[in-house]
Short mmCIF file of C-alpha atoms in Angstrom, two decimals:
data_model
loop_
_atom_site.label_atom_id
_atom_site.label_comp_id
_atom_site.label_asym_id
_atom_site.label_seq_id
_atom_site.Cartn_x
_atom_site.Cartn_y
_atom_site.Cartn_z
CA MET A 1 176.34 -21.44 10.25
CA SER A 2 178.05 -23.35 7.88
CA ASP A 3 175.74 -24.35 4.34
CA ARG A 4 177.29 -27.62 3.84
CA TYR A 5 174.96 -28.01 0.90
CA ILE A 6 176.47 -24.84 -0.73
CA ASP A 7 180.24 -26.05 -0.16
CA PHE A 8 179.42 -29.42 -1.92
CA ALA A 9 177.40 -27.83 -4.80
CA ASN A 10 180.31 -25.62 -5.55
CA SER A 11 183.16 -28.40 -5.30
CA SER A 12 184.05 -29.88 -8.43
CA LEU A 13 182.06 -33.29 -7.86
CA GLY A 14 179.14 -31.87 -6.34
CA HIS A 15 178.92 -29.14 -9.31
CA ARG A 16 178.57 -31.94 -11.77
CA LEU A 17 176.24 -34.32 -10.02
CA VAL A 18 173.79 -31.68 -8.68
CA ALA A 19 173.70 -30.55 -12.64
CA ALA A 20 172.80 -33.91 -13.68
CA ILE A 21 170.33 -34.89 -10.98
CA GLY A 22 168.69 -31.38 -11.59
CA LEU A 23 169.19 -29.87 -7.71
CA PRO A 24 169.30 -26.19 -7.04
CA SER A 25 172.71 -25.20 -7.52
CA PRO A 26 173.03 -21.82 -5.62
CA VAL A 27 176.27 -19.87 -5.87
CA ARG A 28 178.65 -18.31 -3.07
CA LEU A 29 177.60 -14.78 -3.16
CA GLU A 30 179.74 -11.34 -3.33
CA ARG A 31 179.59 -9.56 -0.70
CA TRP A 32 180.78 -6.05 0.31
CA GLN A 33 184.58 -6.37 1.83
CA ALA A 34 186.37 -3.63 3.76
CA GLY A 35 188.98 -1.58 1.66
CA ARG A 36 186.84 -1.89 -1.31
CA LEU A 37 186.93 1.71 -3.27
CA ARG A 38 184.02 1.52 -5.34
CA PRO A 39 180.51 -0.44 -5.69
CA VAL A 40 181.22 -1.68 -8.90
CA GLU A 41 184.53 -3.95 -9.73
CA GLY A 42 183.69 -4.63 -13.57
CA ALA A 43 181.33 -3.56 -16.39
CA LEU A 44 178.66 -1.39 -15.67
CA LEU A 45 175.93 -1.23 -19.09
CA ILE A 46 173.42 1.73 -19.20
CA GLY A 47 170.91 1.79 -21.84
CA GLY A 48 167.32 3.09 -22.09
CA GLY A 49 165.52 6.33 -21.83
CA PRO A 50 166.50 9.69 -20.67
CA LEU A 51 167.03 8.98 -16.92
CA ALA A 52 170.35 6.78 -18.41
CA ALA A 53 171.91 9.69 -19.31
CA LYS A 54 171.66 11.50 -15.85
CA ILE A 55 173.93 8.47 -14.45
CA LEU A 56 177.11 9.05 -16.62
CA PRO A 57 178.10 12.60 -14.40
CA PHE A 58 178.27 10.04 -11.43
CA GLY A 59 179.52 7.17 -13.39
CA ASN A 60 183.02 7.04 -12.92
CA LYS A 61 182.47 7.27 -9.44
CA LEU A 62 180.40 3.87 -9.55
CA THR A 63 182.95 2.14 -11.71
CA ASP A 64 185.54 2.87 -14.19
CA ALA A 65 184.35 0.46 -16.91
CA ILE A 66 181.03 2.21 -18.21
CA TYR A 67 179.42 0.96 -21.49
CA SER A 68 175.97 1.94 -23.56
CA TYR A 69 173.73 -0.33 -25.16
CA GLY A 70 170.69 0.30 -27.33
CA PRO A 71 169.39 2.54 -29.96
CA GLU A 72 169.63 5.65 -27.88
CA PRO A 73 173.22 6.59 -28.13
CA LEU A 74 175.16 7.53 -24.99
CA ALA A 75 178.60 9.37 -24.34
CA ALA A 76 179.96 5.73 -23.45
CA PRO A 77 181.72 3.16 -25.42
CA ALA A 78 179.51 0.96 -27.09
CA TRP A 79 178.76 -2.65 -25.45
CA ILE A 80 178.57 -5.63 -28.35
CA PRO A 81 177.08 -8.67 -27.19
CA GLY A 82 179.00 -11.86 -27.40
CA HIS A 83 182.37 -9.64 -27.75
CA GLY A 84 182.25 -7.12 -24.93
CA PRO A 85 183.38 -7.86 -21.01
CA LYS A 86 181.57 -9.88 -19.04
CA LEU A 87 179.00 -7.48 -17.09
CA LYS A 88 178.97 -6.74 -13.36
CA ALA A 89 176.05 -3.94 -12.95
CA VAL A 90 173.57 -3.18 -15.74
CA VAL A 91 171.26 -0.16 -15.74
CA PHE A 92 168.28 0.10 -18.00
CA ASP A 93 165.76 3.01 -17.80
CA ALA A 94 162.04 2.04 -18.81
CA SER A 95 160.87 5.31 -17.79
CA ASP A 96 159.42 6.58 -20.80
CA LEU A 97 157.59 3.41 -21.87
CA GLN A 98 154.28 4.60 -22.28
CA HIS A 99 152.41 1.79 -24.26
CA THR A 100 152.39 -2.19 -24.50
CA ASP A 101 153.99 -2.17 -28.05
CA GLN A 102 156.77 -0.44 -26.42
CA LEU A 103 157.14 -3.08 -23.76
CA LYS A 104 158.94 -5.22 -26.36
CA GLN A 105 162.16 -3.04 -25.73
CA LEU A 106 162.96 -4.80 -22.26
CA ARG A 107 163.03 -8.34 -24.21
CA GLU A 108 165.32 -6.50 -27.25
CA PHE A 109 167.30 -4.92 -24.49
CA PHE A 110 167.60 -7.74 -21.65
CA GLN A 111 167.75 -11.04 -23.99
CA PRO A 112 171.18 -10.30 -25.16
CA LEU A 113 172.77 -9.47 -22.19
CA LEU A 114 171.79 -12.57 -20.10
CA LYS A 115 174.61 -14.74 -21.14
CA ASN A 116 176.99 -12.33 -20.56
CA LEU A 117 176.73 -11.46 -17.06
CA ASP A 118 179.48 -11.79 -14.70
CA HIS A 119 179.42 -13.85 -11.58
CA SER A 120 176.96 -11.87 -9.10
CA ALA A 121 175.56 -9.34 -11.41
CA HIS A 122 173.27 -6.26 -10.29
CA LEU A 123 170.67 -5.47 -12.39
CA VAL A 124 168.48 -2.22 -11.70
CA ILE A 125 165.56 -1.06 -13.81
CA LEU A 126 164.14 2.46 -13.32
CA GLY A 127 160.65 3.96 -14.23
CA ARG A 128 158.05 6.18 -13.34
CA ALA A 129 155.52 5.05 -10.00
CA PRO A 130 152.12 3.92 -12.17
CA GLU A 131 149.74 5.90 -9.37
CA GLY A 132 151.57 9.29 -10.43
CA LEU A 133 150.76 8.92 -14.06
CA SER A 134 147.43 10.28 -15.53
CA ASP A 135 147.55 8.26 -18.90
CA PRO A 136 146.14 5.17 -18.34
CA PHE A 137 147.89 3.23 -21.06
CA ALA A 138 151.25 4.75 -19.93
CA ALA A 139 150.27 3.26 -16.18
CA SER A 140 149.67 0.34 -16.92
CA ALA A 141 152.74 -0.07 -19.07
CA GLN A 142 154.57 1.05 -16.04
CA ARG A 143 153.25 -1.31 -13.95
CA ALA A 144 154.22 -4.19 -16.28
CA LEU A 145 157.47 -3.47 -15.19
CA GLU A 146 157.01 -5.11 -11.70
CA GLY A 147 155.84 -8.13 -13.18
CA PHE A 148 158.63 -8.10 -15.76
CA SER A 149 161.42 -7.56 -13.16
CA ARG A 150 160.43 -10.21 -10.32
CA SER A 151 159.87 -13.01 -13.20
CA LEU A 152 163.38 -11.84 -14.74
CA ALA A 153 164.94 -11.96 -11.46
CA LYS A 154 163.88 -15.61 -10.88
CA GLU A 155 165.65 -16.20 -14.25
CA LEU A 156 169.05 -15.15 -13.27
CA ARG A 157 171.91 -17.40 -12.49
CA SER A 158 175.34 -17.33 -10.73
CA GLY A 159 174.05 -15.01 -7.95
CA GLY A 160 172.36 -12.25 -10.24
CA VAL A 161 170.13 -10.10 -8.86
CA LEU A 162 167.38 -7.40 -9.98
CA GLN A 163 165.58 -4.71 -8.54
CA LEU A 164 162.88 -2.47 -9.93
CA LEU A 165 163.18 1.56 -9.02
CA TYR A 166 160.39 3.76 -9.35
CA VAL A 167 161.62 7.32 -9.55
CA GLY A 168 159.70 10.21 -8.53
CA ASP A 169 159.91 13.78 -10.11
CA GLY A 170 162.53 15.66 -8.47
CA ALA A 171 164.38 12.25 -7.55
CA GLU A 172 166.67 12.03 -10.19
CA ASP A 173 169.46 13.43 -8.29
CA GLN A 174 168.85 10.50 -5.26
CA LEU A 175 169.94 8.21 -7.98
CA GLU A 176 173.80 7.93 -7.20
CA GLY A 177 172.73 6.75 -3.72
CA ALA A 178 170.23 4.12 -4.95
CA LEU A 179 172.73 2.92 -7.20
CA ARG A 180 175.62 2.91 -5.14
CA PHE A 181 173.42 0.19 -3.06
CA PHE A 182 171.73 -1.76 -5.61
CA LEU A 183 174.57 -2.08 -7.83
CA SER A 184 176.96 -3.32 -5.12
CA PRO A 185 177.73 -6.48 -3.02
CA LYS A 186 176.00 -4.52 -0.24
CA SER A 187 172.38 -5.92 -1.68
CA ALA A 188 173.59 -9.13 -2.48
CA TYR A 189 170.72 -10.81 -0.88
CA ILE A 190 168.10 -8.13 -2.15
CA CYS A 191 166.51 -9.75 -5.26
CA GLY A 192 162.82 -8.72 -7.15
CA GLN A 193 162.11 -5.72 -5.00
CA VAL A 194 160.30 -2.58 -6.02
CA VAL A 195 161.75 0.62 -4.20
CA ARG A 196 159.85 4.08 -4.75
CA LEU A 197 162.23 7.22 -4.63
CA GLU A 198 161.08 10.85 -3.86
CA ALA A 199 162.75 13.80 -3.37
CA CYS A 200 164.99 14.46 -0.88
CA ALA A 201 167.02 17.72 0.42
CA THR A 202 169.80 15.79 2.40
CA PRO A 203 172.71 14.85 0.44
CA VAL A 204 175.11 12.53 1.89
CA GLU A 205 178.58 14.37 1.93
CA ASP A 206 181.19 11.50 2.08
CA TRP A 207 180.36 8.10 0.69
CA THR A 208 183.51 6.50 2.55
CA ARG A 209 181.63 7.20 5.61
CA PRO A 210 177.77 7.94 4.56
CA LEU A 211 176.64 8.22 8.19
CA ALA A 212 179.98 10.50 9.78
CA GLY A 213 178.26 13.09 12.39
CA ARG A 214 174.97 10.79 13.05
CA LYS A 215 174.28 9.34 16.06
CA ALA A 216 172.26 5.88 16.02
CA LEU A 217 170.33 3.87 18.56
CA VAL A 218 170.00 0.19 17.79
CA THR A 219 167.70 -1.77 20.02
CA GLY A 220 168.45 -5.83 20.49
CA ALA A 221 171.96 -5.07 19.64
CA ALA A 222 173.80 -7.41 21.94
CA ARG A 223 173.90 -10.19 19.33
CA GLY A 224 172.84 -11.79 16.02
CA ILE A 225 171.30 -9.18 13.27
CA GLY A 226 171.29 -6.42 15.75
CA ALA A 227 175.03 -6.41 16.13
CA SER A 228 175.81 -6.59 12.70
CA ILE A 229 173.66 -3.82 12.12
CA ALA A 230 175.35 -1.73 14.93
CA GLU A 231 178.71 -3.09 13.37
CA THR A 232 177.96 -1.87 10.20
CA LEU A 233 176.44 1.95 11.04
CA ALA A 234 179.68 2.29 13.06
CA ARG A 235 181.61 1.24 9.51
CA ASP A 236 179.90 3.76 8.41
CA GLY A 237 180.59 6.16 10.14
CA ALA A 238 177.77 6.87 12.85
CA GLU A 239 178.25 7.40 16.59
CA VAL A 240 176.28 4.07 17.84
CA ILE A 241 174.63 3.79 20.82
CA LEU A 242 173.69 0.00 21.85
CA LEU A 243 170.52 -1.20 23.78
CA ASP A 244 169.86 -4.54 25.19
CA VAL A 245 167.70 -6.36 28.12
CA PRO A 246 169.81 -6.73 31.54
CA GLN A 247 170.52 -10.51 31.02
CA ALA A 248 172.33 -9.55 27.62
CA LYS A 249 174.60 -7.29 29.39
CA ALA A 250 177.68 -8.90 28.89
CA ASP A 251 177.62 -9.47 25.42
CA LEU A 252 176.74 -5.82 25.05
CA GLU A 253 179.36 -4.27 26.57
CA ALA A 254 181.96 -6.49 25.07
CA LEU A 255 180.42 -5.24 21.46
CA ALA A 256 180.11 -1.41 22.79
CA ALA A 257 184.12 -1.88 23.82
CA ARG A 258 184.96 -3.01 20.23
CA LEU A 259 183.02 -0.24 18.44
CA SER A 260 183.49 2.01 21.31
CA ALA A 261 180.27 2.51 21.57
CA ARG A 262 177.64 3.60 24.45
CA THR A 263 175.50 1.01 26.02
CA VAL A 264 171.65 1.42 27.39
CA VAL A 265 171.01 -1.63 29.38
CA LEU A 266 166.81 -1.55 29.38
CA ASP A 267 164.07 -3.31 29.22
CA ILE A 268 161.97 -1.85 26.60
CA CYS A 269 158.64 -2.66 27.79
CA ALA A 270 158.93 -1.24 31.18
CA GLU A 271 156.48 1.20 32.25
CA ASP A 272 158.81 3.87 32.37
CA ALA A 273 161.12 2.70 29.36
CA ALA A 274 160.36 5.78 27.50
CA SER A 275 161.72 8.31 30.07
CA GLN A 276 164.69 6.23 30.92
CA LEU A 277 165.76 6.23 27.28
CA ILE A 278 165.13 10.06 26.70
CA GLU A 279 167.41 10.41 29.89
CA HIS A 280 170.05 8.24 28.05
CA LEU A 281 169.95 10.54 25.10
CA PRO A 282 170.68 13.82 26.03
CA GLU A 283 172.01 15.04 22.65
CA GLY A 284 169.57 13.50 20.66
CA LEU A 285 169.22 10.87 17.67
CA ASP A 286 169.98 10.83 14.08
CA ILE A 287 168.99 6.95 13.41
CA LEU A 288 166.78 4.72 15.20
CA VAL A 289 167.13 1.04 14.65
CA HIS A 290 164.20 -1.15 16.35
CA ASN A 291 165.66 -4.62 16.07
CA ALA A 292 164.45 -5.82 19.46
CA GLY A 293 162.46 -8.85 18.58
CA ILE A 294 161.34 -12.28 20.26
CA THR A 295 159.25 -15.25 19.01
CA ARG A 296 156.97 -17.59 21.16
CA ASP A 297 155.67 -19.89 18.58
CA LYS A 298 152.50 -21.91 18.87
CA THR A 299 149.47 -22.73 16.35
CA LEU A 300 146.45 -20.64 17.46
CA ALA A 301 144.88 -23.64 18.83
CA ASN A 302 147.40 -23.74 21.23
CA MET A 303 148.60 -19.81 21.93
CA THR A 304 148.46 -19.07 25.49
CA PRO A 305 147.98 -15.53 26.19
CA GLU A 306 151.24 -15.15 27.43
CA TYR A 307 153.03 -15.88 24.75
CA TRP A 308 150.43 -13.63 22.44
CA ASP A 309 150.90 -10.74 24.82
CA ALA A 310 154.90 -11.41 25.28
CA VAL A 311 155.35 -10.97 21.47
CA LEU A 312 153.14 -7.88 20.45
CA ALA A 313 154.33 -6.30 23.59
CA VAL A 314 158.25 -6.49 22.52
CA ASN A 315 157.82 -6.54 18.62
CA LEU A 316 154.97 -3.67 18.24
CA ASN A 317 153.89 -1.78 21.17
CA ALA A 318 157.51 -0.75 22.17
CA PRO A 319 158.66 0.52 19.08
CA GLN A 320 155.54 2.16 18.71
CA VAL A 321 155.68 3.79 22.20
CA LEU A 322 159.21 4.31 22.19
CA THR A 323 159.35 5.85 18.91
CA LYS A 324 156.33 8.51 19.54
CA ALA A 325 158.32 9.35 23.04
CA LEU A 326 161.51 10.16 20.85
CA LEU A 327 159.33 12.10 18.42
CA ASP A 328 157.34 13.83 20.75
CA SER A 329 160.33 15.01 22.78
CA GLY A 330 162.28 16.37 20.20
CA THR A 331 164.84 13.61 20.95
CA LEU A 332 164.71 12.41 17.10
CA HIS A 333 166.33 15.22 15.16
CA ASP A 334 165.00 16.83 12.30
CA ASN A 335 165.82 14.34 9.19
CA ALA A 336 166.45 11.53 11.14
CA ARG A 337 165.78 8.16 9.67
CA ILE A 338 163.59 5.18 11.50
CA VAL A 339 163.98 1.78 10.42
CA LEU A 340 161.72 -0.96 12.22
CA LEU A 341 163.31 -4.91 11.65
CA ALA A 342 159.93 -6.42 10.51
CA SER A 343 159.81 -10.16 8.34
CA ILE A 344 158.62 -11.61 5.20
CA SER A 345 156.37 -13.83 8.00
CA GLY A 346 154.57 -10.40 8.02
CA ILE A 347 153.86 -10.04 4.52
CA ALA A 348 153.35 -14.14 3.90
CA GLY A 349 152.38 -15.36 7.06
CA ASN A 350 154.02 -18.20 8.55
CA ARG A 351 152.16 -21.30 10.41
CA GLY A 352 152.57 -21.33 13.99
CA GLN A 353 153.41 -17.87 14.04
CA THR A 354 149.98 -15.60 14.33
CA ASN A 355 151.62 -13.36 17.10
CA TYR A 356 154.94 -13.03 15.37
CA ALA A 357 153.58 -12.68 12.15
CA ALA A 358 150.91 -9.57 13.51
CA SER A 359 153.64 -7.94 15.09
CA LYS A 360 155.77 -7.80 12.14
CA ALA A 361 153.04 -6.54 9.91
CA GLY A 362 152.12 -4.06 12.20
CA LEU A 363 155.70 -2.62 12.22
CA ILE A 364 155.09 -2.37 8.06
CA GLY A 365 151.89 -0.46 8.96
CA LEU A 366 153.11 1.78 11.36
CA ALA A 367 156.02 2.43 8.48
CA GLN A 368 153.15 3.17 5.93
CA ALA A 369 151.18 5.34 8.32
CA TRP A 370 153.64 7.13 10.25
CA ALA A 371 155.86 8.41 7.20
CA PRO A 372 153.53 11.40 5.46
CA LEU A 373 153.06 12.24 8.68
CA LEU A 374 156.60 12.70 9.42
CA LYS A 375 157.44 13.96 6.04
CA GLU A 376 157.27 17.77 7.19
CA ARG A 377 160.29 17.01 9.33
CA GLY A 378 162.16 15.37 6.86
CA ILE A 379 161.98 12.13 8.49
CA SER A 380 161.61 8.77 6.86
CA ILE A 381 160.62 5.54 8.67
CA ASN A 382 160.88 2.18 6.88
CA ALA A 383 160.48 -1.37 7.56
CA VAL A 384 163.19 -4.31 6.66
CA ALA A 385 162.04 -7.65 6.27
CA PRO A 386 164.38 -10.13 6.50
CA GLY A 387 163.44 -13.66 5.29
CA PHE A 388 165.81 -16.44 5.90
CA ILE A 389 168.85 -15.44 7.55
CA GLU A 390 171.54 -17.18 8.98
CA THR A 391 171.48 -16.87 12.66
CA GLN A 392 171.83 -18.92 16.27
CA MET A 393 167.94 -18.84 16.11
CA THR A 394 167.49 -20.58 12.57
CA ALA A 395 170.32 -22.96 13.29
CA HIS A 396 168.12 -24.84 15.94
CA ILE A 397 165.34 -25.24 13.52
CA PRO A 398 165.01 -29.06 12.72
CA PHE A 399 167.02 -29.97 9.86
CA ALA A 400 164.43 -30.22 6.73
CA LEU A 401 162.67 -26.75 7.66
CA ARG A 402 166.08 -25.37 7.84
CA GLU A 403 166.90 -26.85 4.44
CA ALA A 404 163.88 -25.95 2.97
CA GLY A 405 163.91 -22.30 4.15
CA ARG A 406 167.04 -21.59 2.69
CA ARG A 407 166.29 -23.06 -1.05
CA MET A 408 163.12 -21.98 -1.52
CA SER A 409 164.44 -18.49 -2.48
CA SER A 410 165.77 -17.30 -6.22
CA LEU A 411 169.24 -17.40 -4.75
CA GLY A 412 168.77 -20.91 -3.28
CA GLN A 413 170.48 -20.04 -0.18
CA GLY A 414 170.01 -18.24 3.39
CA GLY A 415 171.28 -14.57 3.89
CA LEU A 416 173.64 -13.54 6.45
CA PRO A 417 173.14 -10.89 9.11
CA GLN A 418 175.48 -8.53 7.30
CA ASP A 419 172.79 -8.59 4.48
CA VAL A 420 170.04 -7.21 6.51
CA ALA A 421 172.54 -4.77 8.53
CA GLU A 422 173.73 -3.39 4.96
CA ALA A 423 169.69 -2.63 4.33
CA VAL A 424 169.31 -0.80 7.63
CA ALA A 425 172.42 1.14 6.95
CA TRP A 426 171.50 2.15 3.57
CA LEU A 427 168.07 3.39 4.73
CA GLY A 428 169.93 5.55 7.52
CA GLN A 429 171.63 7.67 5.00
CA PRO A 430 170.63 10.80 4.58
CA GLY A 431 170.03 10.71 1.26
CA SER A 432 167.95 7.82 1.78
CA GLY A 433 165.05 9.95 2.91
CA ALA A 434 164.38 9.39 -0.38
CA VAL A 435 162.58 6.32 0.40
CA SER A 436 160.05 6.20 3.12
CA GLY A 437 156.89 4.39 4.24
CA GLN A 438 158.33 1.09 2.49
CA ALA A 439 158.71 -2.17 3.34
CA LEU A 440 162.12 -3.43 1.66
CA ARG A 441 162.81 -7.56 1.64
CA VAL A 442 166.03 -8.85 2.24
CA CYS A 443 165.03 -12.33 1.60
CA GLY A 444 166.70 -13.60 -1.71
CA GLN A 445 163.30 -12.97 -3.58
CA SER A 446 161.91 -15.92 -1.39
CA LEU A 447 159.30 -17.79 -2.95
CA LEU A 448 157.16 -17.84 -0.17
CA GLY A 449 155.01 -14.81 -0.42
CA ALA A 450 156.72 -13.23 -3.34
#
């Protein structure tokens, strides 16, 4: 639904009034549009340690305007604060910071940039995972990047976002795929996140259609976020199979006609759901997206057994049972990608949602537990945890709660189903096997549970 406050805050009168009173002033975020050719449309600034130089060979695929900044010279024109172009994207390699006194490089690099960022700028810091370092001082310095990045992300204005990528040994060649996502409008509603990249042997062959030749199943696909996920996977080249309950058959078939997709009408909680699903997938799957979910909200004092059981059955038990059956039967191919739709409620909790939050936290736990077990087959499994997303469901939330949900994030607004879909599509890419067992929040850096 329309966010009238953003409309007002971005009008001529509203902008002046909001600034005078000191109210939040969210801007309209730039999102990916059909026909866009490059991830970054504007100036990209690169600086810092040795990983920065590894970006230059594919930098011209990201944008045609690359600059360098900092004491380490790179084979790119130098950017001069106050005289260079506005910056649409920034990458700083902090992977070689090993002592506390070196952390000042963060301030020295970023401070001059902050007044020179373009609208909806995307910033990325590169580091090394602290748990993999033997030197306690180096591990401490790298862990410090998390506090710095999350805090700086909350200081950005005009729709700017910032992420921290910990790059594992051998994962340097996965930087292109990650930066194509995190420097582009596809990650418009992702902010303040920490993502770990590991080595991955499966490359993306065609960046214009990164999912070409891959078969994807989306549960709960008839409407809302599920429909947006299906549309985005199809846009990126996947052959999509849409699953939903019999009650949603009409909407499911309408979407399938639009996407030239197949449908599976199935209650995922049925006793024979796994065997039915396997029968519908004789050619197997490359991407499995568990999006189907329900809410039955009550405080625990008033929670009925029926409400508890229904939410846990649909949201957690069904993904567990179906995924295991698809794995055991070989229906999920080697190098497949599994994405579980969790929620920030499963991270921060939410009053009146003990059942829902338990189910969504369980999905995150499932991803963490299964990731090392599936690694040998090249299969990745991750959770996407949306925050306040503008859907039909949130449109029925009481006005005061809806406004609080929208404003209580670094970006000061709700996300769109497209934002969740873009994250799912990225995690579905072949090269995103570099990410597994992780929970990626799509919440605009929600101030709740941040």
